[in-house]
Amino acid sequence: MSGSTDRRVIRTRRMLQDALLALMAEKPFRKIHVTEIAERAGLARPTFYLHFRSREDLLLSHMDKIFEQYMLEIEPFLDLEEQDKLAAILFEQLQSNSTLIRLISESEDEITHLVMDRLQEYIRVVFGAFRLDPAPREFPPHIADFAMASLTGSTYALVLQWVKNDMPYSPRTMGKILMSLVRPGLVDVLLGDVLEGLIESGV
């Protein structure tokens, strides 16, 4: 019984996600209302609220699903020598979900902060998985946050340009481009190498 219930939940959530994407292709995100999403999905408005709190929550749930799949695919490569591979898999996931990514890029001014805040959370999770040393570190205040914000902005801007130019390069090439832009530098800061040097120098 629970299996069939789970399938119904998944199907309903997918219908709502598809309805949102269809509406985003027709009008700005800010003009889309929950009632429209439910109607486009062929569902009642109360059904929407059984699954999501708002249209923003619905959009982020779609992004979360992509990220969950990404984390599954990078698990075998969580090694400091495999950063290019992790970046390539990121662009593979984006390419596989190009409809959503294109719609986000076309409405970037409306939902930029929403998307970037969630992207920064994703990046924190990925770098958390990189930390092989379980011992806690005392980092200078704010420096890691500065680096994280810079990496998030760089990644988001690169993805937007890739999408706006019809994805002219392969995910593998884009992964190499991304890593060449952020390593060494931001990646070293977030992995702790630069921070330890700053601590030792008394900064």
Coordinates of N, CA and C in Angstrom, one line a residue:
M1 N 0.8 -1.2 0.0 CA 0.0 0.0 0.0 C 0.9 1.3 0.0
S2 N 1.9 1.2 0.8 CA 2.8 2.4 0.9 C 3.5 2.7 -0.4
G3 N 3.8 1.6 -1.1 CA 4.5 1.7 -2.4 C 3.6 2.4 -3.4
S4 N 2.3 2.1 -3.5 CA 1.5 2.8 -4.4 C 1.2 4.2 -4.0
T5 N 1.2 4.5 -2.7 CA 1.0 5.8 -2.2 C 2.2 6.7 -2.6
D6 N 3.4 6.1 -2.4 CA 4.7 6.8 -2.8 C 4.7 7.1 -4.3
R7 N 4.2 6.2 -5.1 CA 4.2 6.4 -6.5 C 3.2 7.6 -6.9
R8 N 2.1 7.6 -6.2 CA 1.1 8.7 -6.4 C 1.7 10.0 -6.0
V9 N 2.4 10.1 -4.9 CA 3.0 11.3 -4.4 C 4.1 11.8 -5.5
I10 N 4.9 10.9 -5.9 CA 5.9 11.2 -6.9 C 5.3 11.7 -8.2
R11 N 4.2 11.0 -8.6 CA 3.5 11.5 -9.8 C 2.9 12.8 -9.7
T12 N 2.3 13.1 -8.5 CA 1.6 14.4 -8.3 C 2.7 15.5 -8.3
R13 N 3.8 15.3 -7.6 CA 4.8 16.3 -7.5 C 5.4 16.5 -8.9
R14 N 5.6 15.5 -9.7 CA 6.1 15.7 -11.1 C 5.1 16.5 -11.9
M15 N 3.8 16.2 -11.7 CA 2.8 17.0 -12.5 C 2.9 18.4 -12.1
L16 N 3.1 18.8 -10.9 CA 3.2 20.2 -10.5 C 4.4 20.8 -11.0
Q17 N 5.5 20.1 -10.9 CA 6.8 20.6 -11.4 C 6.7 20.9 -12.9
D18 N 6.1 19.9 -13.7 CA 5.9 20.1 -15.1 C 5.0 21.3 -15.4
A19 N 4.0 21.5 -14.6 CA 3.1 22.6 -14.8 C 3.8 23.9 -14.6
L20 N 4.6 24.0 -13.6 CA 5.4 25.2 -13.3 C 6.3 25.5 -14.5
L21 N 7.0 24.5 -15.0 CA 7.9 24.8 -16.1 C 7.1 25.3 -17.3
A22 N 6.0 24.7 -17.6 CA 5.1 25.1 -18.7 C 4.7 26.6 -18.6
L23 N 4.4 27.0 -17.3 CA 3.9 28.4 -17.1 C 5.1 29.3 -17.2
M24 N 6.3 28.9 -16.7 CA 7.5 29.7 -16.8 C 7.9 30.0 -18.2
A25 N 7.5 29.1 -19.1 CA 7.8 29.4 -20.5 C 6.9 30.4 -21.1
E26 N 5.8 30.7 -20.4 CA 4.8 31.6 -20.9 C 4.8 33.0 -20.3
K27 N 5.2 33.0 -19.1 CA 5.1 34.3 -18.4 C 6.2 34.4 -17.3
P28 N 6.5 35.6 -16.8 CA 7.5 35.8 -15.7 C 7.1 35.0 -14.5
F29 N 8.1 34.6 -13.8 CA 7.9 33.8 -12.6 C 7.0 34.5 -11.6
R30 N 7.2 35.8 -11.4 CA 6.5 36.6 -10.4 C 5.0 36.7 -10.7
K31 N 4.6 36.4 -12.0 CA 3.2 36.5 -12.3 C 2.5 35.1 -12.3
I32 N 3.2 34.1 -11.9 CA 2.6 32.8 -11.8 C 2.0 32.6 -10.4
H33 N 0.8 32.1 -10.4 CA 0.1 31.9 -9.1 C -0.1 30.4 -8.8
V34 N -0.2 30.1 -7.6 CA -0.4 28.7 -7.2 C -1.6 28.1 -7.9
T35 N -2.7 28.8 -7.9 CA -3.9 28.3 -8.6 C -3.7 27.9 -10.0
E36 N -2.9 28.8 -10.7 CA -2.6 28.4 -12.1 C -1.8 27.2 -12.2
I37 N -0.9 27.0 -11.3 CA 0.0 25.8 -11.4 C -0.9 24.5 -11.1
A38 N -1.8 24.6 -10.1 CA -2.6 23.5 -9.8 C -3.6 23.2 -11.0
E39 N -4.1 24.2 -11.6 CA -5.1 24.0 -12.7 C -4.3 23.4 -13.9
R40 N -3.1 23.9 -14.2 CA -2.4 23.4 -15.3 C -2.0 21.9 -15.1
A41 N -1.8 21.5 -13.9 CA -1.5 20.2 -13.6 C -2.8 19.3 -13.5
G42 N -3.9 19.9 -13.6 CA -5.2 19.2 -13.5 C -5.5 18.7 -12.0
L43 N -5.0 19.5 -11.1 CA -5.2 19.2 -9.7 C -5.9 20.4 -8.9
A44 N -6.4 20.1 -7.8 CA -7.1 21.1 -6.9 C -6.0 21.9 -6.2
R45 N -6.3 23.2 -5.9 CA -5.4 24.0 -5.2 C -4.9 23.4 -3.9
P46 N -5.9 22.9 -3.1 CA -5.4 22.3 -1.8 C -4.4 21.1 -2.0
T47 N -4.5 20.4 -3.1 CA -3.5 19.4 -3.4 C -2.1 19.9 -3.5
F48 N -2.0 21.1 -4.1 CA -0.7 21.8 -4.2 C -0.1 21.9 -2.8
Y49 N -0.9 22.4 -1.8 CA -0.3 22.7 -0.5 C -0.1 21.4 0.3
L50 N -0.5 20.3 -0.2 CA -0.2 19.0 0.5 C 1.3 18.7 0.2
H51 N 1.8 19.3 -0.8 CA 3.2 18.9 -1.3 C 4.2 20.0 -1.2
F52 N 3.7 21.3 -1.4 CA 4.6 22.4 -1.4 C 4.0 23.6 -0.7
R53 N 4.9 24.4 -0.2 CA 4.4 25.6 0.6 C 4.1 26.8 -0.3
S54 N 4.9 26.9 -1.5 CA 4.7 28.0 -2.4 C 5.3 27.7 -3.7
R55 N 5.2 28.6 -4.7 CA 5.7 28.3 -6.0 C 7.3 28.3 -5.9
E56 N 7.8 29.1 -5.0 CA 9.3 29.0 -4.8 C 9.7 27.7 -4.3
D57 N 9.0 27.2 -3.3 CA 9.3 25.8 -2.8 C 9.2 24.8 -3.9
L58 N 8.2 24.9 -4.8 CA 8.1 24.0 -5.9 C 9.3 24.0 -6.8
L59 N 9.8 25.3 -7.1 CA 10.9 25.4 -8.0 C 12.2 24.8 -7.3
L60 N 12.4 25.1 -6.1 CA 13.5 24.6 -5.4 C 13.5 23.1 -5.2
S61 N 12.3 22.5 -5.1 CA 12.2 21.1 -5.0 C 12.7 20.4 -6.3
H62 N 12.5 21.1 -7.4 CA 13.0 20.6 -8.7 C 14.5 20.6 -8.7
M63 N 15.1 21.7 -8.3 CA 16.5 21.9 -8.2 C 17.1 20.8 -7.2
D64 N 16.4 20.6 -6.1 CA 16.9 19.7 -5.1 C 17.0 18.2 -5.7
K65 N 16.0 17.9 -6.5 CA 16.0 16.6 -7.1 C 17.3 16.4 -8.0
I66 N 17.6 17.5 -8.8 CA 18.8 17.4 -9.7 C 20.0 17.3 -8.8
F67 N 20.1 18.0 -7.7 CA 21.3 17.9 -6.8 C 21.4 16.6 -6.2
E68 N 20.3 16.0 -5.8 CA 20.4 14.6 -5.2 C 20.9 13.6 -6.1
Q69 N 20.5 13.7 -7.4 CA 21.1 12.8 -8.4 C 22.6 13.1 -8.6
Y70 N 22.9 14.4 -8.6 CA 24.3 14.8 -8.7 C 25.2 14.1 -7.6
M71 N 24.7 14.2 -6.4 CA 25.5 13.7 -5.3 C 25.6 12.2 -5.4
L72 N 24.6 11.5 -5.9 CA 24.7 10.0 -6.1 C 25.8 9.7 -7.2
E73 N 25.9 10.5 -8.2 CA 26.8 10.3 -9.3 C 28.3 10.6 -8.9
I74 N 28.5 11.6 -8.1 CA 29.8 12.0 -7.7 C 30.4 11.2 -6.6
E75 N 29.6 10.4 -5.9 CA 30.1 9.6 -4.8 C 31.4 8.8 -5.0
P76 N 31.5 8.2 -6.2 CA 32.7 7.4 -6.4 C 33.9 8.3 -6.7
F77 N 33.7 9.6 -6.8 CA 34.8 10.4 -7.2 C 35.2 11.5 -6.2
L78 N 34.7 11.3 -5.0 CA 35.0 12.3 -3.9 C 36.5 12.1 -3.4
D79 N 37.3 12.6 -4.3 CA 38.8 12.5 -4.1 C 39.4 13.8 -4.5
L80 N 40.4 14.3 -3.8 CA 40.9 15.6 -4.2 C 41.5 15.6 -5.6
E81 N 41.8 14.5 -6.2 CA 42.4 14.4 -7.5 C 41.3 14.4 -8.6
E82 N 40.0 14.3 -8.2 CA 38.9 14.1 -9.1 C 38.0 15.4 -9.3
Q83 N 38.6 16.5 -9.0 CA 37.7 17.7 -9.1 C 37.2 18.0 -10.5
D84 N 38.0 17.8 -11.5 CA 37.5 18.0 -12.9 C 36.3 17.1 -13.2
K85 N 36.4 15.9 -12.7 CA 35.3 14.9 -12.9 C 34.0 15.4 -12.3
L86 N 34.1 15.9 -11.0 CA 33.0 16.4 -10.3 C 32.3 17.6 -11.0
A87 N 33.2 18.4 -11.6 CA 32.6 19.6 -12.3 C 32.0 19.2 -13.6
A88 N 32.6 18.2 -14.3 CA 32.0 17.7 -15.5 C 30.6 17.0 -15.3
I89 N 30.5 16.3 -14.2 CA 29.2 15.7 -13.8 C 28.2 16.7 -13.5
L90 N 28.6 17.8 -12.9 CA 27.7 18.9 -12.7 C 27.0 19.4 -14.0
F91 N 27.9 19.7 -15.0 CA 27.4 20.2 -16.3 C 26.6 19.1 -17.0
E92 N 26.9 17.8 -16.8 CA 26.1 16.8 -17.4 C 24.6 16.8 -16.8
Q93 N 24.6 17.0 -15.5 CA 23.2 17.1 -14.9 C 22.5 18.3 -15.4
L94 N 23.1 19.4 -15.5 CA 22.5 20.6 -16.0 C 22.0 20.4 -17.5
Q95 N 22.8 19.8 -18.3 CA 22.4 19.5 -19.6 C 21.2 18.6 -19.7
S96 N 21.2 17.6 -18.8 CA 20.1 16.6 -18.8 C 18.8 17.3 -18.3
N97 N 18.9 18.4 -17.7 CA 17.7 19.2 -17.2 C 17.7 20.6 -17.8
S98 N 18.0 20.6 -19.1 CA 18.2 21.9 -19.8 C 17.0 22.7 -19.8
T99 N 15.8 22.1 -19.8 CA 14.5 22.9 -19.9 C 14.5 23.8 -18.6
L100 N 14.6 23.2 -17.5 CA 14.6 24.0 -16.2 C 15.7 25.1 -16.2
I101 N 16.9 24.7 -16.6 CA 18.1 25.6 -16.5 C 17.8 26.8 -17.5
R102 N 17.3 26.5 -18.7 CA 17.0 27.6 -19.6 C 16.0 28.6 -19.1
L103 N 15.0 28.0 -18.5 CA 13.9 28.9 -17.9 C 14.4 29.7 -16.8
I104 N 15.3 29.2 -16.0 CA 15.9 29.9 -14.9 C 16.7 31.1 -15.4
S105 N 17.5 30.7 -16.5 CA 18.4 31.7 -17.1 C 17.6 32.9 -17.7
E106 N 16.4 32.6 -18.2 CA 15.6 33.6 -18.9 C 14.9 34.5 -17.9
S107 N 14.7 34.0 -16.7 CA 14.0 34.8 -15.7 C 15.0 35.1 -14.5
E108 N 16.3 35.3 -14.8 CA 17.3 35.4 -13.8 C 17.1 36.6 -12.9
D109 N 16.6 37.7 -13.4 CA 16.5 38.9 -12.5 C 15.4 38.6 -11.4
E110 N 14.5 37.8 -11.7 CA 13.4 37.6 -10.7 C 13.8 36.6 -9.6
I111 N 14.5 35.6 -10.0 CA 14.8 34.5 -9.0 C 16.3 34.2 -8.8
T112 N 17.1 35.2 -9.2 CA 18.5 35.0 -9.0 C 18.9 34.7 -7.5
H113 N 18.4 35.5 -6.6 CA 18.8 35.3 -5.2 C 18.3 34.0 -4.7
L114 N 17.1 33.6 -5.1 CA 16.6 32.3 -4.6 C 17.4 31.2 -5.1
V115 N 17.8 31.2 -6.4 CA 18.6 30.1 -7.0 C 20.0 30.1 -6.4
M116 N 20.6 31.3 -6.3 CA 22.0 31.4 -5.8 C 22.1 31.0 -4.4
D117 N 21.1 31.3 -3.6 CA 21.2 30.9 -2.2 C 21.2 29.4 -2.1
R118 N 20.3 28.7 -2.9 CA 20.3 27.3 -2.9 C 21.5 26.7 -3.5
L119 N 22.1 27.3 -4.5 CA 23.3 26.8 -5.1 C 24.4 26.9 -4.1
Q120 N 24.5 27.9 -3.3 CA 25.5 28.0 -2.3 C 25.4 26.9 -1.3
E121 N 24.2 26.5 -0.9 CA 24.0 25.4 0.0 C 24.5 24.1 -0.6
Y122 N 24.2 23.9 -1.9 CA 24.7 22.7 -2.6 C 26.3 22.7 -2.5
I123 N 26.9 23.8 -2.8 CA 28.4 23.8 -2.9 C 28.9 23.5 -1.5
R124 N 28.3 24.0 -0.5 CA 28.7 23.7 0.9 C 28.7 22.2 1.2
V125 N 27.6 21.6 0.7 CA 27.5 20.1 0.9 C 28.6 19.4 0.2
V126 N 28.9 19.8 -1.1 CA 29.9 19.1 -1.8 C 31.3 19.3 -1.2
F127 N 31.6 20.5 -0.7 CA 32.9 20.7 -0.1 C 33.0 20.0 1.3
G128 N 31.8 19.9 1.9 CA 31.8 19.1 3.2 C 32.1 17.7 2.9
A129 N 31.7 17.1 1.8 CA 32.0 15.7 1.5 C 33.5 15.6 1.2
F130 N 34.2 16.6 0.7 CA 35.6 16.6 0.4 C 36.5 16.5 1.7
R131 N 36.0 17.0 2.8 CA 36.8 17.1 4.0 C 37.1 15.7 4.6
L132 N 38.4 15.3 4.3 CA 38.8 13.9 4.8 C 39.2 13.9 6.2
D133 N 39.6 15.1 6.7 CA 40.1 15.2 8.1 C 38.9 15.6 9.0
P134 N 38.5 14.7 9.9 CA 37.3 14.9 10.7 C 37.5 15.9 11.8
A135 N 38.8 16.3 12.1 CA 39.1 17.2 13.2 C 38.6 18.6 12.9
P136 N 37.9 19.2 13.8 CA 37.4 20.6 13.5 C 38.6 21.6 13.4
R137 N 38.4 22.6 12.5 CA 39.4 23.6 12.3 C 38.8 25.0 12.7
E138 N 39.7 25.8 13.2 CA 39.3 27.2 13.6 C 39.7 28.1 12.4
F139 N 38.8 28.5 11.6 CA 39.1 29.4 10.5 C 38.9 30.8 10.8
P140 N 39.7 31.7 10.2 CA 39.4 33.2 10.4 C 38.0 33.5 10.0
P141 N 37.3 34.3 10.8 CA 35.9 34.6 10.6 C 35.7 35.2 9.2
H142 N 34.6 34.7 8.5 CA 34.1 35.2 7.3 C 34.9 34.8 6.0
I143 N 36.2 34.4 6.1 CA 37.0 34.2 4.9 C 36.4 33.0 4.1
A144 N 36.0 32.0 4.8 CA 35.4 30.8 4.1 C 34.0 31.3 3.4
D145 N 33.3 32.2 4.1 CA 32.0 32.6 3.5 C 32.3 33.5 2.3
F146 N 33.4 34.3 2.3 CA 33.7 35.1 1.2 C 34.1 34.2 0.0
A147 N 34.9 33.2 0.2 CA 35.2 32.3 -0.9 C 34.0 31.5 -1.4
M148 N 33.1 31.1 -0.5 CA 32.0 30.4 -0.9 C 31.1 31.2 -1.8
A149 N 30.9 32.5 -1.4 CA 30.1 33.4 -2.2 C 30.7 33.7 -3.6
S150 N 32.0 33.8 -3.6 CA 32.7 34.0 -4.9 C 32.6 32.8 -5.8
L151 N 32.7 31.6 -5.2 CA 32.6 30.4 -6.0 C 31.2 30.2 -6.6
T152 N 30.2 30.5 -5.7 CA 28.8 30.4 -6.1 C 28.5 31.4 -7.3
G153 N 29.0 32.6 -7.1 CA 28.7 33.6 -8.2 C 29.4 33.2 -9.5
S154 N 30.7 32.7 -9.4 CA 31.4 32.3 -10.6 C 30.7 31.2 -11.3
T155 N 30.3 30.2 -10.5 CA 29.6 29.0 -11.1 C 28.3 29.4 -11.8
Y156 N 27.5 30.2 -11.1 CA 26.2 30.6 -11.6 C 26.4 31.4 -12.9
A157 N 27.4 32.3 -12.9 CA 27.6 33.2 -14.1 C 28.1 32.3 -15.3
L158 N 28.9 31.3 -15.0 CA 29.4 30.5 -16.1 C 28.3 29.6 -16.7
V159 N 27.4 29.1 -15.8 CA 26.3 28.3 -16.3 C 25.4 29.1 -17.1
L160 N 25.1 30.4 -16.7 CA 24.2 31.2 -17.5 C 24.8 31.5 -18.9
Q161 N 26.1 31.8 -19.0 CA 26.7 32.0 -20.3 C 26.6 30.8 -21.1
W162 N 26.9 29.7 -20.6 CA 26.8 28.4 -21.3 C 25.4 28.1 -21.9
V163 N 24.4 28.4 -21.1 CA 23.0 28.1 -21.5 C 22.6 29.2 -22.5
K164 N 23.0 30.4 -22.3 CA 22.5 31.5 -23.2 C 23.2 31.3 -24.6
N165 N 24.3 30.7 -24.6 CA 25.0 30.4 -25.9 C 24.7 29.0 -26.5
D166 N 23.6 28.4 -26.0 CA 23.1 27.1 -26.5 C 24.1 26.0 -26.2
M167 N 24.7 26.1 -25.1 CA 25.6 25.0 -24.6 C 26.6 24.5 -25.7
P168 N 27.5 25.4 -26.1 CA 28.3 25.1 -27.3 C 29.5 24.1 -27.0
Y169 N 29.8 24.0 -25.7 CA 30.8 23.1 -25.3 C 30.3 21.9 -24.5
S170 N 31.0 20.8 -24.5 CA 30.5 19.6 -23.8 C 30.6 19.8 -22.3
P171 N 29.9 19.0 -21.5 CA 30.0 19.1 -20.0 C 31.5 18.9 -19.6
R172 N 32.2 18.0 -20.2 CA 33.6 17.7 -19.8 C 34.4 19.0 -20.0
T173 N 34.2 19.7 -21.1 CA 35.0 20.9 -21.4 C 34.6 22.0 -20.4
M174 N 33.3 22.1 -20.1 CA 32.8 23.1 -19.2 C 33.4 22.9 -17.8
G175 N 33.5 21.6 -17.4 CA 34.0 21.3 -16.1 C 35.5 21.7 -16.0
K176 N 36.2 21.5 -17.1 CA 37.6 22.0 -17.1 C 37.7 23.5 -17.0
I177 N 36.8 24.2 -17.8 CA 36.8 25.6 -17.7 C 36.5 26.2 -16.3
L178 N 35.5 25.6 -15.7 CA 35.1 26.0 -14.3 C 36.3 25.8 -13.4
M179 N 36.9 24.6 -13.4 CA 38.0 24.4 -12.5 C 39.2 25.2 -12.8
S180 N 39.4 25.6 -14.0 CA 40.6 26.5 -14.4 C 40.4 27.9 -13.8
L181 N 39.1 28.2 -13.7 CA 38.8 29.6 -13.1 C 38.9 29.6 -11.6
V182 N 38.6 28.5 -11.0 CA 38.5 28.6 -9.5 C 39.6 27.8 -8.8
R183 N 40.5 27.2 -9.5 CA 41.6 26.4 -8.9 C 42.9 26.8 -9.6
P184 N 44.0 27.1 -8.9 CA 44.0 27.3 -7.4 C 43.4 28.6 -7.0
G185 N 43.1 28.8 -5.8 CA 42.4 30.0 -5.3 C 41.2 29.7 -4.5
L186 N 40.0 29.8 -5.0 CA 38.8 29.6 -4.2 C 38.7 28.2 -3.7
V187 N 39.1 27.2 -4.5 CA 39.0 25.8 -4.1 C 40.0 25.6 -2.9
D188 N 41.2 26.1 -3.1 CA 42.2 25.9 -2.0 C 41.7 26.5 -0.7
V189 N 41.0 27.7 -0.8 CA 40.5 28.3 0.4 C 39.5 27.4 1.1
L190 N 38.5 26.9 0.3 CA 37.4 26.1 0.8 C 37.9 24.8 1.3
L191 N 39.0 24.3 0.8 CA 39.5 23.0 1.3 C 40.4 23.2 2.5
G192 N 40.6 24.4 2.9 CA 41.4 24.7 4.1 C 42.8 25.0 3.9
D193 N 43.4 24.8 2.7 CA 44.9 24.9 2.6 C 45.3 26.4 2.8
V194 N 44.6 27.3 2.1 CA 45.0 28.7 2.3 C 44.6 29.2 3.7
L195 N 43.5 28.8 4.2 CA 43.1 29.2 5.5 C 44.1 28.8 6.6
E196 N 44.6 27.7 6.5 CA 45.6 27.3 7.5 C 46.8 28.2 7.5
G197 N 47.2 28.6 6.2 CA 48.4 29.5 6.1 C 48.0 30.8 6.7
L198 N 46.8 31.3 6.6 CA 46.4 32.6 7.1 C 46.4 32.5 8.7
I199 N 46.0 31.4 9.2 CA 45.9 31.2 10.6 C 47.4 31.2 11.2
E200 N 48.3 30.5 10.5 CA 49.6 30.4 11.0 C 50.3 31.8 10.9
S201 N 49.9 32.6 9.9 CA 50.6 33.9 9.8 C 49.9 35.0 10.7
G202 N 48.9 34.6 11.4 CA 48.2 35.5 12.4 C 47.3 36.4 11.8
V203 N 46.8 36.2 10.5 CA 45.8 37.1 9.9 C 44.5 37.0 10.6

